Coordinates of C-alpha atoms in Angstrom, one line a residue:
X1 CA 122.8 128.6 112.4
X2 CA 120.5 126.2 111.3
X3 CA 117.6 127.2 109.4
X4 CA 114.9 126.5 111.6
X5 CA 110.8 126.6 110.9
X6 CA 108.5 128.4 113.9
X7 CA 104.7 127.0 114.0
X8 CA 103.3 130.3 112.6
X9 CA 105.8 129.8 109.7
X10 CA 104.9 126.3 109.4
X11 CA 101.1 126.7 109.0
X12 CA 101.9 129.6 106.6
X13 CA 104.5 127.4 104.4
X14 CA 101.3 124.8 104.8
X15 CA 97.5 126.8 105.0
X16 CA 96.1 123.3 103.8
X17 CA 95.9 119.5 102.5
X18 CA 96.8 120.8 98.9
X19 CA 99.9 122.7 99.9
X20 CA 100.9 119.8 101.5
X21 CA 99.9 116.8 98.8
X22 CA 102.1 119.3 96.6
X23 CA 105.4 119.7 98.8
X24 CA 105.2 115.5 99.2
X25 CA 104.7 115.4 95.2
X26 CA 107.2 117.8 94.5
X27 CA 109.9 116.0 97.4
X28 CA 109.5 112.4 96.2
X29 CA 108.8 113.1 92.3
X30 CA 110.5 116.5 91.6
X31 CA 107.1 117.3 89.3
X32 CA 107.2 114.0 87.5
X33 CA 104.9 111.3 89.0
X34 CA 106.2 107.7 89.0
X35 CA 103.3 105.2 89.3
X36 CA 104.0 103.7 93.0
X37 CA 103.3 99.7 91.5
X38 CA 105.6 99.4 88.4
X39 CA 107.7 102.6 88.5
X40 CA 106.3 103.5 85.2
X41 CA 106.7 107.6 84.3
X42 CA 103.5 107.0 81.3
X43 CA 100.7 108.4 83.6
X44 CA 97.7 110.5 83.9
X45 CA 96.1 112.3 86.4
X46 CA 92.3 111.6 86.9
X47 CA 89.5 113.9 87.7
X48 CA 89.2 115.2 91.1
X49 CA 91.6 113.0 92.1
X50 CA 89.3 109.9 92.4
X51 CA 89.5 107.4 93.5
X52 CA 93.4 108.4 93.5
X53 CA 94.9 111.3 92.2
X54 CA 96.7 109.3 88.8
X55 CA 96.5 106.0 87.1
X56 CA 99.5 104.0 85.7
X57 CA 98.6 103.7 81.9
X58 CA 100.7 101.0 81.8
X59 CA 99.9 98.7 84.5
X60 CA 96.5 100.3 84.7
X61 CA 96.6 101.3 88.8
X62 CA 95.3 104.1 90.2
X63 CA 97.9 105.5 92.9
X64 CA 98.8 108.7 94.8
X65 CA 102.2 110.0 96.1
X66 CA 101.5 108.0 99.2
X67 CA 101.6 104.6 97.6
X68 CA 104.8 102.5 98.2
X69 CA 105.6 104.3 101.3
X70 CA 104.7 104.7 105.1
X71 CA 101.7 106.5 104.2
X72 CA 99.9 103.6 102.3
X73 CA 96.6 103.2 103.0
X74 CA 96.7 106.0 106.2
X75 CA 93.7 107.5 106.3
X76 CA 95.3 110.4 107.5
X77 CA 95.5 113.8 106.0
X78 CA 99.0 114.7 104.7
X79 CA 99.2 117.9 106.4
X80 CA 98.9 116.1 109.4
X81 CA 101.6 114.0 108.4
X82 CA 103.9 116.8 108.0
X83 CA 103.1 118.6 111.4
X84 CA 103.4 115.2 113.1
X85 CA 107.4 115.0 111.8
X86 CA 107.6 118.7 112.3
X87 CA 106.6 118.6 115.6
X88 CA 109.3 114.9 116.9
X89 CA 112.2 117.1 114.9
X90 CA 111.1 120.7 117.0
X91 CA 111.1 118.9 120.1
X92 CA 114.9 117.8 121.6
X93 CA 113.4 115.2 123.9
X94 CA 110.8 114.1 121.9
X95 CA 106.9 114.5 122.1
X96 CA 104.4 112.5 124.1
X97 CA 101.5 110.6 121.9
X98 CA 98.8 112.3 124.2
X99 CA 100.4 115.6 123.2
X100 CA 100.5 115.2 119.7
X101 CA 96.8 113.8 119.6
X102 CA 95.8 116.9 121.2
X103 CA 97.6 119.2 118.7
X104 CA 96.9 116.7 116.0
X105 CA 93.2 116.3 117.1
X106 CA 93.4 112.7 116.7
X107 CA 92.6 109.5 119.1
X108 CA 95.7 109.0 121.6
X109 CA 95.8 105.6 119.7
X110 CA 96.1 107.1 116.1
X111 CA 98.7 109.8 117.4
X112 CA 101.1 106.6 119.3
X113 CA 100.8 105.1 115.7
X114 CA 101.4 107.8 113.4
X115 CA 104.9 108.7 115.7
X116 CA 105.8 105.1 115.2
X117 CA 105.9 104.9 111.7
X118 CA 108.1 108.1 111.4
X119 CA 110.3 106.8 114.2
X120 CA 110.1 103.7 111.6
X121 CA 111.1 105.9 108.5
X122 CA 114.2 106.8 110.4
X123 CA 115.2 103.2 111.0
X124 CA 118.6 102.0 109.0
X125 CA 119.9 105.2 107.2
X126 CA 121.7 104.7 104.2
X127 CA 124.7 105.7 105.9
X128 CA 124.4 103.2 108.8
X129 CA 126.1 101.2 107.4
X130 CA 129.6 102.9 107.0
X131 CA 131.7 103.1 109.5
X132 CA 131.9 106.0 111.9
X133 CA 134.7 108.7 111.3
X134 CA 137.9 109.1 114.1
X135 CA 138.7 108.1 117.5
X136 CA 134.9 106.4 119.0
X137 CA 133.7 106.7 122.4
X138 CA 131.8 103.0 123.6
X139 CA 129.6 103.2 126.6
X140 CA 126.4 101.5 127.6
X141 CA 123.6 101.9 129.6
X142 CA 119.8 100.8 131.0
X143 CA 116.9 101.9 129.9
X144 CA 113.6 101.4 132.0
X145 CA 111.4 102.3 135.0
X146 CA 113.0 101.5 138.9
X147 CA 112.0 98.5 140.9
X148 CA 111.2 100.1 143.5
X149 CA 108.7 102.2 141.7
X150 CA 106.9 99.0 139.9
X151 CA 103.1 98.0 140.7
X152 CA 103.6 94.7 143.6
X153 CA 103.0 92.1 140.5
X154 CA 105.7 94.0 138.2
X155 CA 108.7 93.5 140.1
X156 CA 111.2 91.2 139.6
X157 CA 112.4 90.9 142.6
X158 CA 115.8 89.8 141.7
X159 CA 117.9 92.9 143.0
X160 CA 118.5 96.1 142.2
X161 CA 120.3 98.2 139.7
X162 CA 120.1 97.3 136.0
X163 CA 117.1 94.6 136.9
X164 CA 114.5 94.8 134.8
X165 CA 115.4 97.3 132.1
X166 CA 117.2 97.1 128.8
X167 CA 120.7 97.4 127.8
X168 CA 121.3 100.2 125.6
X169 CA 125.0 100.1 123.7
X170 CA 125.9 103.0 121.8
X171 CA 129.1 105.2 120.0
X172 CA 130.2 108.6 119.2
X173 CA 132.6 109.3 117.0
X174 CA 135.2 112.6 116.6
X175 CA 132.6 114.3 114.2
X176 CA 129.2 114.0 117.1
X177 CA 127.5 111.4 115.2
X178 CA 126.0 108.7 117.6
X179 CA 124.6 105.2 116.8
X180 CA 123.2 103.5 119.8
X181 CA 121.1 100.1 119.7
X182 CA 119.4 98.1 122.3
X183 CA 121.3 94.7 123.1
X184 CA 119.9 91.3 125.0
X185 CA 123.6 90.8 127.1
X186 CA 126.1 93.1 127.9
X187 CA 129.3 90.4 127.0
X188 CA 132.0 90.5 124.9
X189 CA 130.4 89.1 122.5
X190 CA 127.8 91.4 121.5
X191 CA 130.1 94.9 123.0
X192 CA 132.9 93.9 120.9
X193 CA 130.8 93.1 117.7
X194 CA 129.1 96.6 118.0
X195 CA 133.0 97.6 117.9
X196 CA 134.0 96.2 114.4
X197 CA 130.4 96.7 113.0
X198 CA 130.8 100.5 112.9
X199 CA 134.0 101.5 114.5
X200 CA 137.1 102.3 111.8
X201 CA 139.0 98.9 111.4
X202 CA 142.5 99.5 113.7
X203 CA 141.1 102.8 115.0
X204 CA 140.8 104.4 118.6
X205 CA 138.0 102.8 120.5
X206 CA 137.8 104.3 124.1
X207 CA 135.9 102.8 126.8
X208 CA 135.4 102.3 130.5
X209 CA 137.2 99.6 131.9
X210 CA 134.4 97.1 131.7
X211 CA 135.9 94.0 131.4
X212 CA 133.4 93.1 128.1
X213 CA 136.2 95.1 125.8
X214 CA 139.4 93.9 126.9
X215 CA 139.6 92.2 123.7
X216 CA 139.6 94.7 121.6
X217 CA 143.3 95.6 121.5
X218 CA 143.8 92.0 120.4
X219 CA 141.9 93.0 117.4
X220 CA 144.0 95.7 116.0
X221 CA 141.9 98.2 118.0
X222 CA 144.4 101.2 120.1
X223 CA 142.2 100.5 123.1
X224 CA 142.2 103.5 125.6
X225 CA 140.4 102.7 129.0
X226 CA 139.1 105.4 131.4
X227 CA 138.7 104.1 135.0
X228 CA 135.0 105.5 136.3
X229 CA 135.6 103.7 139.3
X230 CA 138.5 105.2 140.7
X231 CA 136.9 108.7 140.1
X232 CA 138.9 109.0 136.7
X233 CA 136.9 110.6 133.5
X234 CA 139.4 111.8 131.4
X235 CA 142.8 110.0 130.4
X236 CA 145.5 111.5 128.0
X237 CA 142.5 113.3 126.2
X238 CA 140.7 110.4 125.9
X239 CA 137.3 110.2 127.0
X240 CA 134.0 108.7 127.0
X241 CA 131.6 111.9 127.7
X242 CA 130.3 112.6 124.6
X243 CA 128.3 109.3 124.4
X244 CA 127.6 110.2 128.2
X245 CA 125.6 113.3 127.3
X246 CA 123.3 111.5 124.7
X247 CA 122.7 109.1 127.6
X248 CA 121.5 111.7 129.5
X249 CA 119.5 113.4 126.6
X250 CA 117.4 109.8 126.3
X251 CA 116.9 109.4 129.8
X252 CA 116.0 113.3 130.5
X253 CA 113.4 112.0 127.1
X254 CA 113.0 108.8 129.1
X255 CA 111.7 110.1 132.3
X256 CA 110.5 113.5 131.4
X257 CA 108.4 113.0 128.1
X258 CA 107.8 109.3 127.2
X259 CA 107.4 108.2 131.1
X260 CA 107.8 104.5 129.9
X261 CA 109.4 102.8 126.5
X262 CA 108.1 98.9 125.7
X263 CA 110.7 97.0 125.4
X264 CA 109.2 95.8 122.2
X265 CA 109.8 99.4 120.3
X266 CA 112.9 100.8 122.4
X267 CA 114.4 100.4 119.3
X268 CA 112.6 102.5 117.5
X269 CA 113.0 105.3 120.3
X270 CA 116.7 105.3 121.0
X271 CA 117.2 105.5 117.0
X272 CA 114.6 108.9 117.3
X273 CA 116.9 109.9 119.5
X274 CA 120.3 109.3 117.9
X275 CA 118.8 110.2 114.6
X276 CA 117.6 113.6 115.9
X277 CA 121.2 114.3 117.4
X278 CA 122.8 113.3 114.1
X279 CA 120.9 115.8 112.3
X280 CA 120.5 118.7 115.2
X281 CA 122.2 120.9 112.7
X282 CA 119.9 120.3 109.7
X283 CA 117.4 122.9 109.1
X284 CA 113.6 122.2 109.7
X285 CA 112.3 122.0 105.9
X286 CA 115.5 120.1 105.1
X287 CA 114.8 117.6 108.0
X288 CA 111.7 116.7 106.9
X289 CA 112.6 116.4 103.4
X290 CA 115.4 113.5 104.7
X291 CA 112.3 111.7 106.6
X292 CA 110.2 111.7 103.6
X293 CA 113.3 110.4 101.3
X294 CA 113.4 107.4 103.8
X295 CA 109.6 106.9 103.6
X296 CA 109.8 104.3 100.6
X297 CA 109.5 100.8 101.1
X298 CA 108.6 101.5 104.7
X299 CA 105.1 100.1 105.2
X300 CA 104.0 99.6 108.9
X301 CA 100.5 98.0 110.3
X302 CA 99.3 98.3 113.0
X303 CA 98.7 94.4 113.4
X304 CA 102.9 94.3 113.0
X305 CA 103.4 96.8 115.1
X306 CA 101.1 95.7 118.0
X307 CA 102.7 91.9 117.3
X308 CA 106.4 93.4 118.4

């Protein structure tokens, strides 16, 4: 049972912006402030908090607990902050920008920029780079909007099917984690090499029988192949449904909340996705402890974000 947070419990854990400078304080410095420019511990705190709420005494800066992280120069309350990560970890599929600016009581545009940079905070986890655990499920998939439901002067017109959208590669492993990236091609080149990036070196890979990972048994890999087309999902155990599902979870996200993902930040929302599923068991207070851990390092304009 995971130990989860309603929003009447929220607001009471958080009445206002001092409860909440506290609980970021308290998260990233455990009662010990560490000036944000030289990672000095010799610090004071100045008087009413102006211009910022201490000053290095050895590199002479003023900073706050938002310095050196995602919330640089935000403008932002941090209360906000908090109920803007509570609210993309309370909802399954996700939150739409016009409904957090509405909750929030910010601009649409402030509410679409705020999301990104947690969705950023979330981007390569420490343990993303390990290799997953077990026997991995491979699949793929496309993300994006139908032809034949495009504007005249958005379509392609060069079929139908996977035309126009983005390939989407991802993997499960035997414990439920999922990683899942968007890819340029769908060729053996790029499937296999999401293979031995995170799947165990001479472990079970099963796949579809796409033709893209029929070198993987040459590899050292114990390739099992389930054959979709002939109507056949499950072979000796082996299976590929578990990366199905989160498919399904994105696109139900996809189609149902976001309406439309740029190509330019699909990355960004299949990893809010994945990220959310990897930590579906994690309390609420203990999720967004994990996003502000990740907040360091993790600055984000608008002008970069806008630029792609």
């Amino acid at each position: 049972m995971t130990d989860t947070l309603s929003t009447f419990e929220f607001f009471q854990k958080f009445p206002n912006e001092e409860a909440a400078r506290q609980f970021f304080e308290k998260r990233r410095w455990n009662d010990e402030p560490v000036c944000g420019h030289c990672g000095s511990v010799s610090v004071t705190e100045c008087k009413d908090h102006k211009p910022m709420a201490y000053r290095c005494k050895d590199c002479r800066k003023h900073f706050s607990v938002r310095t050196g992280t995602v919330l640089a120069e935000s403008r932002l309350p941090l209360i906000k902050w908090l109920l803007a990560i509570y609210m993309l970890t309370s909802a399954r599929k996700g939150i739409p920008s016009t409904q957090m600016a509405r909750e929030l009581g910010v601009t649409q545009k402030t509410a679409w920029f705020l999301a990104q940079r947690i969705r950023e905070t979330w981007m390569g986890g420490n343990n993303d780079k390990d290799k997953m655990d077990g026997q991995v499920q491979v699949d793929e998939t496309y993300v994006g909007g139908k032809e034949k439901n495009k504007h005249a002067d958005k379509k392609l017109h060069a079929g139908r099917g996977a035309v126009g959208k983005t390939a989407v590669v991802g993997m499960r492993d035997e414990n439920g984690v999922v990683r899942a990236t968007p890819i340029k091609r769908t060729n053996a080149a790029t499937l296999v090499g999401f293979v031995q990036d995170n799947a165990p070196e001479g472990g079970a890979v099963v796949t579809d029988e796409f033709r893209a990972y029929n070198g993987l048994s040459a590899l050292g890999y114990t390739h099992k192949t389930v054959r979709h087309s002939v109507g056949e999902y499950v072979r000796d155990m082996a299976h590929t449904n578990g990366i199905e599902s989160f498919w399904s979870l994105l696109k139900r996200g996809y189609i149902g909340v976001y309406h439309y993902m740029s190509e330019d930040h699909l990355h960004r929302y299949v990893n809010e996705f994945s990220f959310r599923h990897n930590t579906s068991k994690v309390g609420t207070i203990n999720f967004i402890n994990m996003t502000i851990d990740r907040m360091v390092d993790k600055r984000l304009t608008y002008k970069d974000l806008t630029n792609g």
